[in-house]
Amino acid sequence: MKTAIVTDSTAYIPKETRERLNIHMIPLSVIFGGEVYQEEVEITAADFYAEVKNRGELPTTSQPSVGKFVELFEELSKENDAVISVHLSSGISGTYNGAVSAGQMVDNIEVYAFDSEVSCMVQGFYAIEAAELAAEGKSPEEIMARLNEVKKTNQAYFMVDDLSHLQRGGRLSGAQAMIGSLLQVKPILHFVDKLIVPFEKIRTRKKAINRIYDLFDEVARAGEPMRAVIIHANRPDEAQQMKEELEAKYPHVEYSISYFGPVIGTHLGEGAMGLGWYKR
Ligand code: MYR
């Protein structure tokens, strides 16, 4: 049985990695003044942050159409019996539901949609695990079981410079009074039940990052094999510094640096930082 792996662009898996692991990518889009750009295909993260600066405003975002999923799944059915389609949290985007609907419309391939309940490279971890297992010839059921296992230790915490973008896009959940009181500080955010909610109220960026380190420490100090990713919204130097600090303290962890690309950057704004991990 041959299983193809699909993920969406918000995993921000580098093209070389996608090609090496045979991961197919379906893009989400950003819309600047009526012009639609498929991220990772027609607009890079660097171009996006430059464009936002130029225009002085953030765009809107949209999910792939069900038709695009059907097209991709039909193409994959020529050489595969099954597809595992890994997507950003269904609590913040309709992308996962689009994959589910398309799966019901195609006949020659079994579609297993997986709701990562997160996004960015933390979602990418699932697609990479799935691709590695598919290459070993594991069945779709075995791969899905492993992804559900990964979910038990997969965690991500992130902070934004300006919470108003998340609020404007309607992707911040939690009591309104609480959100109002957070607008002046640097709250740490995370996903609970597929939604983005404040985790803790912190006054400064430095303290927020140190608090995220503490949360990482609670897991990493056990010394077990882990993968971790530092994610930044146009702050590569800060991400590199975080990686070096973490590497020095927890050398047993496999680190990477990734970015909040156009779609996620639209909702978080420039300057956001995040850290995600799971036990291998
Ligand atoms: C759409 O238009 O369907 C896309 C909506 C994307 C919302 C993104 C909200 C922020 C997600 C932050 C993820 C952080 C992961 C570490």
Short mmCIF file of C-alpha atoms and ligand atoms in Angstrom, two decimals:
data_model
loop_
_atom_site.label_atom_id
_atom_site.label_comp_id
_atom_site.label_asym_id
_atom_site.label_seq_id
_atom_site.Cartn_x
_atom_site.Cartn_y
_atom_site.Cartn_z
CA MET A 1 0.00 0.00 0.00
CA LYS A 2 1.45 3.36 -1.01
CA THR A 3 0.64 6.39 1.12
CA ALA A 4 1.17 10.00 0.05
CA ILE A 5 1.68 12.78 2.58
CA VAL A 6 0.14 16.22 2.16
CA THR A 7 0.36 19.25 4.37
CA ASP A 8 -0.61 22.87 3.90
CA SER A 9 1.71 25.84 3.47
CA THR A 10 1.33 27.00 7.08
CA ALA A 11 3.65 24.17 8.16
CA TYR A 12 6.39 26.21 6.42
CA ILE A 13 8.44 23.09 5.70
CA PRO A 14 11.42 24.13 3.56
CA LYS A 15 11.05 23.15 -0.12
CA GLU A 16 14.20 20.96 -0.04
CA THR A 17 12.80 19.00 2.93
CA ARG A 18 9.44 18.59 1.18
CA GLU A 19 11.16 17.35 -1.95
CA ARG A 20 13.48 15.00 -0.05
CA LEU A 21 10.62 13.49 1.98
CA ASN A 22 8.07 13.61 -0.82
CA ILE A 23 5.65 15.84 1.10
CA HIS A 24 3.00 17.53 -1.06
CA MET A 25 1.99 21.05 -0.10
CA ILE A 26 -1.31 22.85 -0.65
CA PRO A 27 -1.05 26.62 -0.20
CA LEU A 28 -3.20 29.05 1.74
CA SER A 29 -3.28 32.64 0.46
CA VAL A 30 -2.92 36.22 1.56
CA ILE A 31 -5.02 38.93 -0.07
CA PHE A 32 -3.58 42.44 -0.38
CA GLY A 33 -6.17 44.90 -1.70
CA GLY A 34 -7.98 42.28 -3.79
CA GLU A 35 -4.77 40.64 -5.11
CA VAL A 36 -4.43 37.01 -4.08
CA TYR A 37 -1.00 35.48 -3.45
CA GLN A 38 -0.48 31.81 -2.65
CA GLU A 39 2.10 31.74 0.11
CA GLU A 40 5.29 29.73 -0.38
CA VAL A 41 4.47 29.73 -4.13
CA GLU A 42 3.81 33.34 -5.16
CA ILE A 43 4.98 35.22 -2.06
CA THR A 44 7.85 34.46 0.32
CA ALA A 45 7.96 35.42 3.97
CA ALA A 46 10.61 38.10 3.24
CA ASP A 47 8.48 39.66 0.47
CA PHE A 48 5.44 39.53 2.71
CA TYR A 49 7.04 41.45 5.61
CA ALA A 50 8.44 44.00 3.14
CA GLU A 51 5.01 44.41 1.50
CA VAL A 52 3.32 44.91 4.88
CA LYS A 53 5.85 47.65 5.68
CA ASN A 54 5.28 49.30 2.27
CA ARG A 55 1.53 49.25 2.48
CA GLY A 56 1.36 49.96 6.20
CA GLU A 57 -1.39 47.37 6.64
CA LEU A 58 -1.83 43.64 6.97
CA PRO A 59 -3.71 41.63 4.33
CA THR A 60 -6.46 39.08 4.91
CA THR A 61 -6.04 35.30 4.51
CA SER A 62 -7.93 32.47 2.88
CA GLN A 63 -7.91 28.68 2.96
CA PRO A 64 -7.49 26.48 -0.15
CA SER A 65 -10.76 25.66 -1.94
CA VAL A 66 -12.22 22.17 -1.70
CA GLY A 67 -11.74 21.97 -5.49
CA LYS A 68 -7.96 22.40 -5.07
CA PHE A 69 -7.91 19.53 -2.57
CA VAL A 70 -9.96 17.33 -4.92
CA GLU A 71 -7.53 18.12 -7.77
CA LEU A 72 -4.52 17.22 -5.63
CA PHE A 73 -6.05 14.02 -4.22
CA GLU A 74 -7.10 12.87 -7.70
CA GLU A 75 -3.58 13.47 -9.00
CA LEU A 76 -2.13 11.52 -6.04
CA SER A 77 -4.58 8.64 -6.63
CA LYS A 78 -2.71 7.79 -9.84
CA GLU A 79 0.25 6.48 -7.83
CA ASN A 80 -1.05 6.03 -4.28
CA ASP A 81 -3.69 4.06 -2.43
CA ALA A 82 -3.99 6.47 0.49
CA VAL A 83 -3.17 10.02 1.50
CA ILE A 84 -2.58 11.47 4.95
CA SER A 85 -3.38 15.18 4.88
CA VAL A 86 -2.01 17.13 7.86
CA HIS A 87 -3.46 20.59 8.54
CA LEU A 88 -3.46 23.59 10.79
CA SER A 89 -5.88 23.58 13.68
CA SER A 90 -9.52 23.33 12.64
CA GLY A 91 -10.27 25.85 15.40
CA ILE A 92 -8.53 28.66 13.48
CA SER A 93 -9.03 27.73 9.80
CA GLY A 94 -11.43 25.78 7.60
CA THR A 95 -8.51 24.08 5.80
CA TYR A 96 -8.81 20.75 7.66
CA ASN A 97 -12.56 20.61 6.97
CA GLY A 98 -11.82 21.32 3.29
CA ALA A 99 -9.55 18.27 3.21
CA VAL A 100 -12.24 16.16 4.90
CA SER A 101 -14.91 17.27 2.38
CA ALA A 102 -12.60 16.66 -0.59
CA GLY A 103 -11.78 13.21 0.82
CA GLN A 104 -15.47 12.34 0.61
CA MET A 105 -15.58 13.41 -3.04
CA VAL A 106 -12.73 11.30 -4.42
CA ASP A 107 -13.17 7.61 -5.17
CA ASN A 108 -9.80 6.09 -5.97
CA ILE A 109 -7.85 7.04 -2.88
CA GLU A 110 -8.46 6.72 0.86
CA VAL A 111 -8.06 10.14 2.53
CA TYR A 112 -7.04 10.38 6.18
CA ALA A 113 -7.23 14.02 7.30
CA PHE A 114 -5.26 14.90 10.43
CA ASP A 115 -6.05 17.97 12.53
CA SER A 116 -2.72 19.06 14.02
CA GLU A 117 -4.57 21.36 16.47
CA VAL A 118 -1.64 23.77 16.03
CA SER A 119 0.18 25.30 13.05
CA CYS A 120 3.60 26.27 11.64
CA MET A 121 6.56 23.93 11.94
CA VAL A 122 4.95 22.34 15.00
CA GLN A 123 2.36 21.08 12.50
CA GLY A 124 5.25 20.33 10.15
CA PHE A 125 6.64 17.87 12.74
CA TYR A 126 3.60 15.66 12.10
CA ALA A 127 4.00 15.80 8.33
CA ILE A 128 7.71 14.96 8.61
CA GLU A 129 7.07 12.02 10.97
CA ALA A 130 4.33 10.79 8.62
CA ALA A 131 6.59 11.06 5.57
CA GLU A 132 9.42 9.20 7.31
CA LEU A 133 7.05 6.37 8.23
CA ALA A 134 5.45 6.27 4.78
CA ALA A 135 8.94 5.88 3.27
CA GLU A 136 9.46 2.87 5.58
CA GLY A 137 6.30 1.35 4.10
CA LYS A 138 4.10 1.76 7.20
CA SER A 139 0.33 1.55 6.65
CA PRO A 140 -1.85 4.69 6.91
CA GLU A 141 -3.36 3.31 10.13
CA GLU A 142 0.10 2.83 11.66
CA ILE A 143 1.09 6.35 10.61
CA MET A 144 -2.11 7.89 12.02
CA ALA A 145 -1.51 6.00 15.29
CA ARG A 146 2.01 7.46 15.51
CA LEU A 147 0.69 10.98 14.80
CA ASN A 148 -1.78 10.60 17.66
CA GLU A 149 1.10 9.44 19.86
CA VAL A 150 3.13 12.54 18.88
CA LYS A 151 0.13 14.70 19.83
CA LYS A 152 0.56 13.67 23.48
CA THR A 153 3.89 15.51 23.77
CA ASN A 154 3.57 18.11 21.01
CA GLN A 155 3.49 21.58 22.57
CA ALA A 156 3.94 25.15 21.42
CA TYR A 157 4.03 28.51 23.18
CA PHE A 158 4.31 31.82 21.41
CA MET A 159 4.17 35.55 22.00
CA VAL A 160 3.28 38.50 19.81
CA ASP A 161 4.41 42.12 19.84
CA ASP A 162 0.90 43.39 19.25
CA LEU A 163 -2.14 41.32 20.19
CA SER A 164 -4.51 43.44 18.13
CA HIS A 165 -3.80 41.48 14.90
CA LEU A 166 -4.99 38.23 16.42
CA GLN A 167 -7.98 39.99 17.89
CA ARG A 168 -8.83 41.71 14.59
CA GLY A 169 -8.70 38.38 12.72
CA GLY A 170 -10.96 36.77 15.31
CA ARG A 171 -8.38 34.10 16.18
CA LEU A 172 -7.95 34.91 19.85
CA SER A 173 -10.23 33.05 22.23
CA GLY A 174 -10.86 33.64 25.91
CA ALA A 175 -12.84 36.07 28.02
CA GLN A 176 -13.06 39.55 26.48
CA ALA A 177 -12.17 41.23 29.81
CA MET A 178 -9.02 39.12 30.01
CA ILE A 179 -8.11 39.97 26.40
CA GLY A 180 -8.61 43.69 27.03
CA SER A 181 -6.22 43.56 29.96
CA LEU A 182 -3.63 41.77 27.81
CA LEU A 183 -3.39 44.35 25.04
CA GLN A 184 -0.73 46.35 26.91
CA VAL A 185 1.49 43.39 27.87
CA LYS A 186 3.27 40.45 26.16
CA PRO A 187 1.07 37.49 26.95
CA ILE A 188 2.25 33.97 26.22
CA LEU A 189 -0.27 32.18 24.03
CA HIS A 190 -0.91 28.52 23.30
CA PHE A 191 -3.53 26.18 21.84
CA VAL A 192 -6.19 24.57 23.99
CA ASP A 193 -8.85 22.42 22.31
CA LYS A 194 -7.78 23.74 18.87
CA LEU A 195 -8.14 27.41 19.86
CA ILE A 196 -5.57 30.08 20.66
CA VAL A 197 -5.89 31.22 24.27
CA PRO A 198 -3.69 33.29 26.58
CA PHE A 199 -1.49 31.11 28.76
CA GLU A 200 0.05 33.71 31.05
CA LYS A 201 0.25 37.48 31.31
CA ILE A 202 3.88 38.68 31.15
CA ARG A 203 5.09 42.31 31.15
CA THR A 204 8.11 42.24 28.89
CA ARG A 205 9.35 40.35 25.84
CA LYS A 206 12.49 39.14 27.65
CA LYS A 207 10.46 37.77 30.56
CA ALA A 208 8.01 36.08 28.19
CA ILE A 209 10.87 34.31 26.40
CA ASN A 210 12.40 33.24 29.71
CA ARG A 211 9.04 31.86 30.81
CA ILE A 212 8.80 29.85 27.55
CA TYR A 213 12.30 28.50 28.31
CA ASP A 214 11.04 27.38 31.76
CA LEU A 215 8.16 25.52 30.11
CA PHE A 216 10.60 23.85 27.73
CA ASP A 217 12.90 22.98 30.63
CA GLU A 218 10.10 21.06 32.38
CA VAL A 219 10.17 18.57 29.49
CA ALA A 220 13.74 18.81 28.15
CA ARG A 221 15.52 18.28 31.48
CA ALA A 222 14.48 14.58 31.37
CA GLY A 223 17.09 14.17 28.61
CA GLU A 224 14.85 12.16 26.28
CA PRO A 225 15.16 12.48 22.48
CA MET A 226 13.18 15.49 21.31
CA ARG A 227 12.75 17.76 18.32
CA ALA A 228 12.28 21.49 18.94
CA VAL A 229 11.72 24.46 16.67
CA ILE A 230 12.20 28.17 17.22
CA ILE A 231 9.76 30.16 15.10
CA HIS A 232 10.09 33.86 14.32
CA ALA A 233 8.22 36.57 12.45
CA ASN A 234 11.11 38.36 10.69
CA ARG A 235 13.47 38.13 13.69
CA PRO A 236 16.16 35.69 12.41
CA ASP A 237 18.92 36.96 14.71
CA GLU A 238 16.79 36.58 17.81
CA ALA A 239 15.81 33.06 16.70
CA GLN A 240 19.47 32.14 16.15
CA GLN A 241 20.36 33.43 19.61
CA MET A 242 17.55 31.38 21.17
CA LYS A 243 18.74 28.28 19.32
CA GLU A 244 22.30 28.76 20.59
CA GLU A 245 21.10 29.28 24.18
CA LEU A 246 18.93 26.18 24.08
CA GLU A 247 21.58 24.06 22.33
CA ALA A 248 24.11 24.93 25.01
CA LYS A 249 21.72 23.83 27.77
CA TYR A 250 19.98 20.84 26.15
CA PRO A 251 22.36 19.39 23.54
CA HIS A 252 20.34 16.15 23.27
CA VAL A 253 17.50 18.00 21.50
CA GLU A 254 17.40 18.28 17.67
CA TYR A 255 16.73 21.97 16.88
CA SER A 256 15.57 23.85 13.83
CA ILE A 257 14.65 27.44 13.10
CA SER A 258 11.46 28.21 11.19
CA TYR A 259 9.31 31.24 10.51
CA PHE A 260 5.81 32.60 10.70
CA GLY A 261 5.12 32.97 6.99
CA PRO A 262 2.61 35.24 5.23
CA VAL A 263 -0.66 33.62 6.37
CA ILE A 264 0.29 33.13 10.01
CA GLY A 265 2.28 36.41 10.03
CA THR A 266 -0.93 38.20 9.01
CA HIS A 267 -2.56 37.09 12.25
CA LEU A 268 0.45 37.42 14.57
CA GLY A 269 2.22 40.48 13.17
CA GLU A 270 5.96 41.06 12.82
CA GLY A 271 8.10 40.32 15.87
CA ALA A 272 6.18 37.26 17.08
CA MET A 273 8.33 34.43 18.48
CA GLY A 274 7.46 30.85 19.34
CA LEU A 275 8.95 27.61 20.56
CA GLY A 276 7.50 24.17 19.83
CA TRP A 277 8.62 20.62 20.58
CA TYR A 278 7.73 16.95 20.87
CA LYS A 279 9.32 13.78 22.20
CA ARG A 280 10.62 11.52 19.43
C1 MYR B 1 -7.29 31.03 7.05
O1 MYR B 1 -7.59 32.10 6.50
O2 MYR B 1 -7.99 30.01 6.96
C2 MYR B 1 -6.01 30.96 7.86
C3 MYR B 1 -6.18 31.46 9.26
C4 MYR B 1 -4.90 31.36 10.05
C5 MYR B 1 -5.03 31.87 11.47
C6 MYR B 1 -3.69 31.90 12.16
C7 MYR B 1 -3.77 32.30 13.61
C8 MYR B 1 -2.41 32.28 14.29
C9 MYR B 1 -1.81 30.91 14.47
C10 MYR B 1 -0.58 30.89 15.33
C11 MYR B 1 0.12 29.56 15.28
C12 MYR B 1 1.30 29.48 16.17
C13 MYR B 1 1.92 28.10 16.17
C14 MYR B 1 3.16 27.98 16.99
#
